[in-house]
CSV table of C-alpha atoms and ligand atoms in Angstrom, one decimal:
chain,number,residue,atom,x,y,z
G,1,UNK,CA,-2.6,-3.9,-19.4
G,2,UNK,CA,-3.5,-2.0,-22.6
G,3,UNK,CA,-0.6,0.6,-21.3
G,4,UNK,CA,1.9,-2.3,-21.4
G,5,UNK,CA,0.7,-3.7,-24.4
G,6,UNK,CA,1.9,-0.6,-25.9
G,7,UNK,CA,4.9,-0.3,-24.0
G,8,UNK,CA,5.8,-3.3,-25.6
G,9,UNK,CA,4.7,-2.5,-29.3
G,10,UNK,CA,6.6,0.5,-28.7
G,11,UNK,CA,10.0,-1.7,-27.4
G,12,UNK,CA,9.9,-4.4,-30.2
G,13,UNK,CA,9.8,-1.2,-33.0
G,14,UNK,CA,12.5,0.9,-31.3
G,15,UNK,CA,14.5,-2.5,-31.0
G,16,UNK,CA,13.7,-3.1,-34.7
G,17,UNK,CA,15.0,0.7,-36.0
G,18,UNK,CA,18.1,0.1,-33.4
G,19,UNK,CA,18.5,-3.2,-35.3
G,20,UNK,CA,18.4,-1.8,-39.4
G,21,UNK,CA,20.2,1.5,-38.0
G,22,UNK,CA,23.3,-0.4,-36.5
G,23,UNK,CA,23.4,-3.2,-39.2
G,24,UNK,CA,22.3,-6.2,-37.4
G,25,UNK,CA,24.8,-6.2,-34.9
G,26,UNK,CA,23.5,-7.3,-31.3
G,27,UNK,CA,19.7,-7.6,-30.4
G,28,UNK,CA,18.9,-5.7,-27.1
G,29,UNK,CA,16.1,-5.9,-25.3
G,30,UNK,CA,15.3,-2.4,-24.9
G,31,UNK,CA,12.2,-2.7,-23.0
G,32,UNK,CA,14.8,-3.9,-20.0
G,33,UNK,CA,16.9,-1.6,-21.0
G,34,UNK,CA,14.7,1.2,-21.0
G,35,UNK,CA,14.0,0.1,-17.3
G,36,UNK,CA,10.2,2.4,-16.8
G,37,UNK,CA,8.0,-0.4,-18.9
G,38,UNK,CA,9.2,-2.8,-16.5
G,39,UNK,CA,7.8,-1.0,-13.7
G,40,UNK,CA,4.3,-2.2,-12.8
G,41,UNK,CA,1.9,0.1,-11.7
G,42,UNK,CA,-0.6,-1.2,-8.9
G,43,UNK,CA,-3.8,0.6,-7.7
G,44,UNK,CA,-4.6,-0.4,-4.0
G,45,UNK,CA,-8.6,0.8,-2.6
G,46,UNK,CA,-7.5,-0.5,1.2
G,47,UNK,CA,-11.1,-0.1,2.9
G,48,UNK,CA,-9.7,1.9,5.8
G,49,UNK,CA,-7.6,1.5,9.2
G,50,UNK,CA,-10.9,-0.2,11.9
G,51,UNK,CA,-8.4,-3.2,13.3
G,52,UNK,CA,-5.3,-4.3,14.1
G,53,UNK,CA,-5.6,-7.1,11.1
G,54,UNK,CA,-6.1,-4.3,8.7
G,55,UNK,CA,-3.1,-2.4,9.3
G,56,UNK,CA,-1.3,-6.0,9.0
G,57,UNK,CA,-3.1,-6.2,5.7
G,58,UNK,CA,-1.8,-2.7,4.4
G,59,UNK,CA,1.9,-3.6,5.5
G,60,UNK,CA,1.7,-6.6,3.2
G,61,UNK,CA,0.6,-5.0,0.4
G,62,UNK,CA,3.2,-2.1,0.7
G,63,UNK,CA,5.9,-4.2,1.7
G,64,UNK,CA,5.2,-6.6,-1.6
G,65,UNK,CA,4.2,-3.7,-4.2
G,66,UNK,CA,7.4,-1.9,-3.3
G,67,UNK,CA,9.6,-0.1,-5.3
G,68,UNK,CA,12.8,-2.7,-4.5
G,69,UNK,CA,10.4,-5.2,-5.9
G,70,UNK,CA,10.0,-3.1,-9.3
G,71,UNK,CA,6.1,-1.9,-8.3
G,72,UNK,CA,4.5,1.6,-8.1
G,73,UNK,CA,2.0,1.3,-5.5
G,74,UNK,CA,-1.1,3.8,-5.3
G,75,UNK,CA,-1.9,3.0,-2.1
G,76,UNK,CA,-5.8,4.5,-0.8
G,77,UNK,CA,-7.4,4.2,2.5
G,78,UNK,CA,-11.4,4.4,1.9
G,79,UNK,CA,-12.2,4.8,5.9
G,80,UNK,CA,-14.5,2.3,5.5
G,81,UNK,CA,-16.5,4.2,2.8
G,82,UNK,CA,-17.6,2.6,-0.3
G,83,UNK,CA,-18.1,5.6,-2.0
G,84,UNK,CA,-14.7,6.7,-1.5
G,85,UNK,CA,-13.7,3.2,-3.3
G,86,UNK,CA,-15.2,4.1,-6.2
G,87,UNK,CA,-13.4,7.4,-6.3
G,88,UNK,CA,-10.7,5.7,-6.1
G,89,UNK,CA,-10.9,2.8,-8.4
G,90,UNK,CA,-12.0,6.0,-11.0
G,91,UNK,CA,-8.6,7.5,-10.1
G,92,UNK,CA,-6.9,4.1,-10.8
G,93,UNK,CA,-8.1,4.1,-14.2
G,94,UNK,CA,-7.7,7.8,-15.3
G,95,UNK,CA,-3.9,7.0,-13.9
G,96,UNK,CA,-4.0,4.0,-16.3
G,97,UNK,CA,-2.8,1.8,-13.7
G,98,UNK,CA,-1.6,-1.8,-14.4
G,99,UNK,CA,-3.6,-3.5,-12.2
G,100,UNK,CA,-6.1,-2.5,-9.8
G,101,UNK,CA,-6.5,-4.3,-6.5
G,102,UNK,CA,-9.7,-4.4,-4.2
G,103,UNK,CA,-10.2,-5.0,-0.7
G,104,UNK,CA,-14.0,-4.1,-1.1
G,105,UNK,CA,-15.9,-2.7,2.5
G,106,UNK,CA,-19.2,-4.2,1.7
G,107,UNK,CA,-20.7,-7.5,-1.0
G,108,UNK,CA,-23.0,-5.4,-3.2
G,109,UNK,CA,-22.9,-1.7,-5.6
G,110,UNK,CA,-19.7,-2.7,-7.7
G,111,UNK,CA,-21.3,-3.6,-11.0
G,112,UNK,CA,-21.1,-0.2,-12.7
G,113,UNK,CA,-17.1,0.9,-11.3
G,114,UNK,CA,-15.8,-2.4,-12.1
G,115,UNK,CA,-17.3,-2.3,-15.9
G,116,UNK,CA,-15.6,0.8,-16.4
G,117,UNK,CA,-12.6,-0.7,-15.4
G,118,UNK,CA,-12.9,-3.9,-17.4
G,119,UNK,CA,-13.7,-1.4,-20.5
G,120,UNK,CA,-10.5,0.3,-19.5
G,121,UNK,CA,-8.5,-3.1,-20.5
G,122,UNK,CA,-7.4,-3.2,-16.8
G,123,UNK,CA,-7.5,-6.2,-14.8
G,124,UNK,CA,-9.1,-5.9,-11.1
G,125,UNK,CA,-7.8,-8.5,-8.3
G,126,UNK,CA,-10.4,-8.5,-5.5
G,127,UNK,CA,-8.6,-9.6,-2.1
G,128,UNK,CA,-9.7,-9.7,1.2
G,129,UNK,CA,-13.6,-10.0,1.6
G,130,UNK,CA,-15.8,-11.0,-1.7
G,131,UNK,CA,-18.3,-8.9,-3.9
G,132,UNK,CA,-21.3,-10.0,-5.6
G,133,UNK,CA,-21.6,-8.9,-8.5
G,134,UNK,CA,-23.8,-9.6,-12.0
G,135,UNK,CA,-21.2,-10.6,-13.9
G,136,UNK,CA,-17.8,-12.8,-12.9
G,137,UNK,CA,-15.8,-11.4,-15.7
G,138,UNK,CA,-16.2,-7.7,-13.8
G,139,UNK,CA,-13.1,-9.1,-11.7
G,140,UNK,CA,-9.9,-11.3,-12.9
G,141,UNK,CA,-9.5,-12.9,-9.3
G,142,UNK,CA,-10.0,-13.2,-5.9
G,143,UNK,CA,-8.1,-14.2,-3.2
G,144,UNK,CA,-9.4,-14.2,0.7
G,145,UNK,CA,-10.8,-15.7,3.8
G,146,UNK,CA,-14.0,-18.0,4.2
G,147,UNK,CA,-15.7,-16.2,6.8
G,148,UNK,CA,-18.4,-18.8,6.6
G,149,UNK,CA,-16.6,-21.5,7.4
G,150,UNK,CA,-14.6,-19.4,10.0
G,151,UNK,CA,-18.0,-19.2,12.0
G,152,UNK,CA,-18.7,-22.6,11.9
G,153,UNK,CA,-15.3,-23.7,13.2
G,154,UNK,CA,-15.9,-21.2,15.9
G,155,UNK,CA,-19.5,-22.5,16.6
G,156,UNK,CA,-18.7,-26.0,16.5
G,157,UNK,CA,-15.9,-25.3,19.2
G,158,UNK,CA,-18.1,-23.8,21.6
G,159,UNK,CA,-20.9,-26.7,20.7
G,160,UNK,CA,-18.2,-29.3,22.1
G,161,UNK,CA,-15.9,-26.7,25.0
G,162,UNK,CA,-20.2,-26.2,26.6
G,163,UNK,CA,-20.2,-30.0,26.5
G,164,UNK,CA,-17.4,-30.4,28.3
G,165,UNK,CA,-17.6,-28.2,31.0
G,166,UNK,CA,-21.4,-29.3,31.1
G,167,UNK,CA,-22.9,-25.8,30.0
G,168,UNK,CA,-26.7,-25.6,31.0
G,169,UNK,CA,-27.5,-23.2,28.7
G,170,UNK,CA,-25.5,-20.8,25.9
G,171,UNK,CA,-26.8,-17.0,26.7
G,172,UNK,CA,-25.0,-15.5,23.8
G,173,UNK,CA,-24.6,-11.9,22.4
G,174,UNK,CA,-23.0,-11.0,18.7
G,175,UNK,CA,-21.6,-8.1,18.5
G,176,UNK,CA,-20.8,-8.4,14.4
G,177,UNK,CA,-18.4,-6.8,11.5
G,178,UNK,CA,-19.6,-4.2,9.4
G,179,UNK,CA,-22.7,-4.9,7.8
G,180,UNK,CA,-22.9,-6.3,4.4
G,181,UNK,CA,-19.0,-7.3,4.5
G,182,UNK,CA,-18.7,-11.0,3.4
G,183,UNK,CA,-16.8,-11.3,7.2
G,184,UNK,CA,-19.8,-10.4,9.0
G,185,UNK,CA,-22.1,-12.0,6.3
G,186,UNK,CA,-20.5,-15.3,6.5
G,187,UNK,CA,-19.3,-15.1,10.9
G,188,UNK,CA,-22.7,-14.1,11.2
G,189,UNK,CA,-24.8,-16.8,9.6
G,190,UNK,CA,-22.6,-19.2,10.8
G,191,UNK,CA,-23.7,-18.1,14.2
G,192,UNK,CA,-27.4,-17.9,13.1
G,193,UNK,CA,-27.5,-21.3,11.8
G,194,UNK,CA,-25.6,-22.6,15.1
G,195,UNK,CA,-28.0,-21.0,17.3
G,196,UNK,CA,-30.6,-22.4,15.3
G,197,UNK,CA,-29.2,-25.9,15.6
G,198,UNK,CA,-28.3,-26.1,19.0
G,199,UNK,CA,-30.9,-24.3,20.9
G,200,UNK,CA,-29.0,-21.5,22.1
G,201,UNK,CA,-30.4,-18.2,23.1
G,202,UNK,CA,-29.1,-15.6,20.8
G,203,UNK,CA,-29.5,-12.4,23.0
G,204,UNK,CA,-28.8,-9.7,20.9
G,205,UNK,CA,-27.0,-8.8,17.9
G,206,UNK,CA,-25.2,-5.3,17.1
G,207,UNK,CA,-22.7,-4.1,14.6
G,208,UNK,CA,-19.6,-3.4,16.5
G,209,UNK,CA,-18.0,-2.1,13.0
G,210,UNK,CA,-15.1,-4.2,13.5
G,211,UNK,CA,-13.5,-1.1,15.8
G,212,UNK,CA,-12.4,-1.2,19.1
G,213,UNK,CA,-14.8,1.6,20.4
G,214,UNK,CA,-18.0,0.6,18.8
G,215,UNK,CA,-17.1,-3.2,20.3
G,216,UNK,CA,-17.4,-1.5,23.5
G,217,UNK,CA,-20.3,0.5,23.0
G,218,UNK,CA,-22.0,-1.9,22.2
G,219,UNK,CA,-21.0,-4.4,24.9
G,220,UNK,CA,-21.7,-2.2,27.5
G,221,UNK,CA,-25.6,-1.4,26.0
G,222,UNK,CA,-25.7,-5.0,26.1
G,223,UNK,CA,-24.7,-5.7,29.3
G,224,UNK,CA,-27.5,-3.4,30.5
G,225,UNK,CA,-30.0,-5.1,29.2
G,226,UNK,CA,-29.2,-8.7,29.7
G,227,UNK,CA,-27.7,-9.9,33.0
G,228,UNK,CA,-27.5,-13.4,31.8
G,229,UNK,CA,-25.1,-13.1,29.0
G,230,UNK,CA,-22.5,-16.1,29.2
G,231,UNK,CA,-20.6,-15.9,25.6
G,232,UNK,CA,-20.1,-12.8,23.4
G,233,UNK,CA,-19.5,-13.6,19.7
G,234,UNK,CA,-17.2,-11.3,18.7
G,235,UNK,CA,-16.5,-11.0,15.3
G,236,UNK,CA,-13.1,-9.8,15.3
G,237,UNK,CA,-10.5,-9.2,17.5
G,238,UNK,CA,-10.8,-5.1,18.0
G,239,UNK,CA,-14.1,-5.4,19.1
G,240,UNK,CA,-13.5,-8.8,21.8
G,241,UNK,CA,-10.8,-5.9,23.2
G,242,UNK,CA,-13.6,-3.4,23.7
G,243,UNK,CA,-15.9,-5.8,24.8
G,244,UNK,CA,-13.5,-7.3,27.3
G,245,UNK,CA,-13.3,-3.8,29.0
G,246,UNK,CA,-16.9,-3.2,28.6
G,247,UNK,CA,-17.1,-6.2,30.4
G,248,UNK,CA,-14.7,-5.4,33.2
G,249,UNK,CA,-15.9,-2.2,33.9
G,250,UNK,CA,-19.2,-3.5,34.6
G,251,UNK,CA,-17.2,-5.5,37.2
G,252,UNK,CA,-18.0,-9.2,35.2
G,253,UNK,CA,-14.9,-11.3,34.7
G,254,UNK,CA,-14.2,-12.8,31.4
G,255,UNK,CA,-12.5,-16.4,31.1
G,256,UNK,CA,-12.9,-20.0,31.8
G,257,UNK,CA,-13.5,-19.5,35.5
G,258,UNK,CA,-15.4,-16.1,35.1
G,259,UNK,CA,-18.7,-15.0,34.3
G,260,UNK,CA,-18.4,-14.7,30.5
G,261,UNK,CA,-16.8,-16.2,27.6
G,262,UNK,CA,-15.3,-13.9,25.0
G,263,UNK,CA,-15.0,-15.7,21.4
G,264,UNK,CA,-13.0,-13.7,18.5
G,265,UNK,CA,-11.7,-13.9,15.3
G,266,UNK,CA,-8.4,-12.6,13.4
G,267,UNK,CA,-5.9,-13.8,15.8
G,268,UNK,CA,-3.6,-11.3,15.8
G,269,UNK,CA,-0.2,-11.1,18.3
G,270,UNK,CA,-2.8,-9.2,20.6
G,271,UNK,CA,-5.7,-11.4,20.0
G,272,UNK,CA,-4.1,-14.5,20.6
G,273,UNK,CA,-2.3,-12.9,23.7
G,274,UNK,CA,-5.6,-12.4,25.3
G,275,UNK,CA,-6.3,-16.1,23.9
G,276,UNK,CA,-3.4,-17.4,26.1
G,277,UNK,CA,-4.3,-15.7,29.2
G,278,UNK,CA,-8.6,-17.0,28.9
G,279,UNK,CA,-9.4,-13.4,28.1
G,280,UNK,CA,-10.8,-14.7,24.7
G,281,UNK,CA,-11.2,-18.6,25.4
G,282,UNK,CA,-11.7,-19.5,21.4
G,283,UNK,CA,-9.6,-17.3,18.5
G,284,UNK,CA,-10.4,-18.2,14.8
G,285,UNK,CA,-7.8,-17.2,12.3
G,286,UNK,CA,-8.5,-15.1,9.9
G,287,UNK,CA,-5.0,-14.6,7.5
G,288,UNK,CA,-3.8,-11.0,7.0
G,289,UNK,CA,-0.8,-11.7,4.3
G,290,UNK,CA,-2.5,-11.4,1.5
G,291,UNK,CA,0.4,-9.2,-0.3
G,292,UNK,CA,2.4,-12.1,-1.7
G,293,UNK,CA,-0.7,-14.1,-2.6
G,294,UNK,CA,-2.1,-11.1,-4.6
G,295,UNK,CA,1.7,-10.5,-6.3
G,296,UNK,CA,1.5,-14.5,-7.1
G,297,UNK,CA,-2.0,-13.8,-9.0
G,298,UNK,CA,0.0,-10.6,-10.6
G,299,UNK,CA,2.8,-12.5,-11.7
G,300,UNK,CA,0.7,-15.3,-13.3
G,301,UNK,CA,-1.3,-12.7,-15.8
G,302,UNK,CA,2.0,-11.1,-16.7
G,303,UNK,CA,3.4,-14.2,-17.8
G,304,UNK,CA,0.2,-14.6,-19.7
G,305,UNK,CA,-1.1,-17.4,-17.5
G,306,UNK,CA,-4.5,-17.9,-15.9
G,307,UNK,CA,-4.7,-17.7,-11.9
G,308,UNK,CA,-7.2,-19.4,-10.0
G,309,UNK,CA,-10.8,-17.4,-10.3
G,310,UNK,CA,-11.0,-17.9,-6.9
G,311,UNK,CA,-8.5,-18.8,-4.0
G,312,UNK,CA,-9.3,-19.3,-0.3
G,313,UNK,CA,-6.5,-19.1,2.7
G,314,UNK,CA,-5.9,-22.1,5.0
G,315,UNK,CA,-6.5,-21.1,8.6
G,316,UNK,CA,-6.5,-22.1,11.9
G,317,UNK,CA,-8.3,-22.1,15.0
G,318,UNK,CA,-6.5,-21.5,17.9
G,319,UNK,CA,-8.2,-21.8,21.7
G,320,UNK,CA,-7.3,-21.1,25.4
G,321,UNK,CA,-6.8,-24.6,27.0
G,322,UNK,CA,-6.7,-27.9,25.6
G,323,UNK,CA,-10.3,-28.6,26.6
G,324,UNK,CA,-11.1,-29.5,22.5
G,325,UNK,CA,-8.8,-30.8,20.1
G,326,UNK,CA,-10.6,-30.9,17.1
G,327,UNK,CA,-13.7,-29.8,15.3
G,328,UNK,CA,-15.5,-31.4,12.3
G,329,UNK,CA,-17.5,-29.1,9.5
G,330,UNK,CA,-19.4,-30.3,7.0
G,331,UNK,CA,-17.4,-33.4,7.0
G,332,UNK,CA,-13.8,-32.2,7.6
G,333,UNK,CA,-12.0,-32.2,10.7
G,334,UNK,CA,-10.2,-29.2,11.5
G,335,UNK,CA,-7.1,-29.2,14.6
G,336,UNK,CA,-7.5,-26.9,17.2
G,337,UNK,CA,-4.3,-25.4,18.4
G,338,UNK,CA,-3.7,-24.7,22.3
G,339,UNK,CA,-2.0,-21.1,22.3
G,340,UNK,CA,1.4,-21.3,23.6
G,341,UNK,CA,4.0,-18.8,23.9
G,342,UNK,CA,6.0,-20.4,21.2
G,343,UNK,CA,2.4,-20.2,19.0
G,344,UNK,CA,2.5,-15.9,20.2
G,345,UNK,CA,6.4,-15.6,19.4
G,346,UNK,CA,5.6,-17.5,16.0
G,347,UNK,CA,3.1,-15.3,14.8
G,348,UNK,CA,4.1,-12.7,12.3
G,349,UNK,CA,1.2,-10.5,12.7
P,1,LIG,O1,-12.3,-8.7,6.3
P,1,LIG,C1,-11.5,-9.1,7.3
P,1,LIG,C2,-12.0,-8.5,8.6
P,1,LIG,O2,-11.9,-7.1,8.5
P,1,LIG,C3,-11.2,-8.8,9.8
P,1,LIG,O3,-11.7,-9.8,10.6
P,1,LIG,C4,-11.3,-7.6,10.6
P,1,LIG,O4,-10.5,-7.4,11.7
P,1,LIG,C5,-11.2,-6.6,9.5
P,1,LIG,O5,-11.4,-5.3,9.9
């Protein structure tokens, strides 16, 4: 910001000088002309590469931020290590980026980075999951998911599909995000509460990390040690795929007429593929696209206007079979979409 602050100082005087040298005549815009000031320098701390949504994520945000679209992206992957997000964010402002965006891994230990940004003059876009920090003015804005209410819709779905098929009893395992992230924070309570509510027996609980692997690792420690399990909670779609072959291998079969039901969250092309065959009965959408939304947030400060603190994504819930059609939280009914092929072939992700 302070960078193109002077950039433009620097235009307007240059312009001036042009304007007394040449005797008035014309009045160009040199900062255009000059073409580098224009450019606009964006610092991207991408937590890593766990899931399938992730990489979606990071081809938003390079395919907005490009070059064609007058951007200089930093682009760094953080392998899911905060620590290496605060290298990075240090990076960004020793480069005296423009802006500096943040997908953060976990809630918590931003409070001192982010002030030495925000004494840096730079504005810092969090995106993706939230943090929780001391003081708001630490970030500009935030754009992202609410994971909370993402669980609910999920539990509320499985509430009224057990009713429907006459469930006895839910024998449920959650085999959650990476801990402390506000997706496995919010999915996770949601769960809590739900189990809470409805009497359910909540099995075990496990960090899966959000990976593929660890969702199977974990499944099949679980499987060994409960041999009632009739729903796993996945909380996102890399880890229902490793739990689905956990499950498998253990010769169970997953699905409306099987043994156990796999819920997930991201619906992504695969995710929702598995949706349409009963793999996963119940996927809860969790957006990806952030890119544009984050450029709209961009575009609004550069024009000196004020975005939205805070902004959450519409999403939808998308199940196996038409068994529910809608669920209702905290007042609000949300549509429950079967998944069709037209629904797979539509999705962009
Ligand atoms: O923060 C979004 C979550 O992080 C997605 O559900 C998951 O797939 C990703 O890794």
């Amino acid at each position: 910001m302070k960078k193109k602050f002077l950039a433009k100082v620097l235009s307007v005087m240059m312009a001036a000088a042009l304007l007394t040298g040449c005797g008035g005549g014309g009045s160009k815009d040199t900062d255009t002309a000059g073409g580098s000031s224009d450019v606009i320098t964006v610092g991207f701390s991408q937590v890593g590469a766990e899931s399938d949504w992730r990489t979606a994520n990071s081809e938003s945000m390079k395919s907005t931020f490009s070059e064609e679209n007058g951007y200089k992206l930093i682009f760094d992957d953080a392998q899911q290590k905060q620590e290496n997000q605060i290298t990075a964010i240090r990076n960004f402002i020793q480069q005296e980026v423009d802006y500096i965006v943040l997908a953060p891994a976990t809630e918590s230990g931003w409070d001192s980075v982010l002030q030495e940004a925000k004494d840096a003059d730079i504005p810092v876009i969090i995106v993706d999951r939230m943090i929780d920090v001391s003081n708001d003015s630490l970030y500009t804005a935030w754009v992202g998911s609410d994971f909370k209410l993402e669980g609910q819709k999920a539990c509320e779905w499985l509430k009224a599909y057990a009713a429907s098929k006459d469930m006895k009893e839910i024998n449920i395992v959650d085999i959650q995000g990476t801990i402390g992230s506000s997706a496995q924070i919010g999915r996770t309570e949601a769960l809590n509460e739900a189990v809470e509510a409805n009497g359910w027996n909540l099995l075990a609980q496990q960090t899966g990390e959000f990976t593929q692997a660890k969702g199977q690792e974990v499944m099949e420690s679980m499987l060994k040690q409960h041999d009632n399990i009739n729903v796993v909670y996945c909380e996102n779609d890399n880890e229902a795929f490793g739990a689905i072959d956990a499950i498998e291998a253990a010769g169970k079969k997953v699905g409306p007429d099987g043994d156990i039901l796999v819920m997930s969250f991201d619906t992504t092309k695969a995710g929702i593929t598995d949706t349409l065959s009963g793999k996963i009965i119940l996927n809860t959408e969790c957006n990806p696209l952030h890119g544009p939304r984050v450029e709209e947030i961009i575009k609004k400060l550069e024009n000196n206007e004020t975005p939205d603190k805070q902004a959450y994504v519409d999403e939808g819930i998308f199940a196996h079979g038409a068994d529910v059609d809608k669920v209702t939280v905290n007042g609000t009914d949300y549509t429950v979409t079967e998944v069709t092929e037209d629904v797979i072939n539509g999705r962009a992700y």
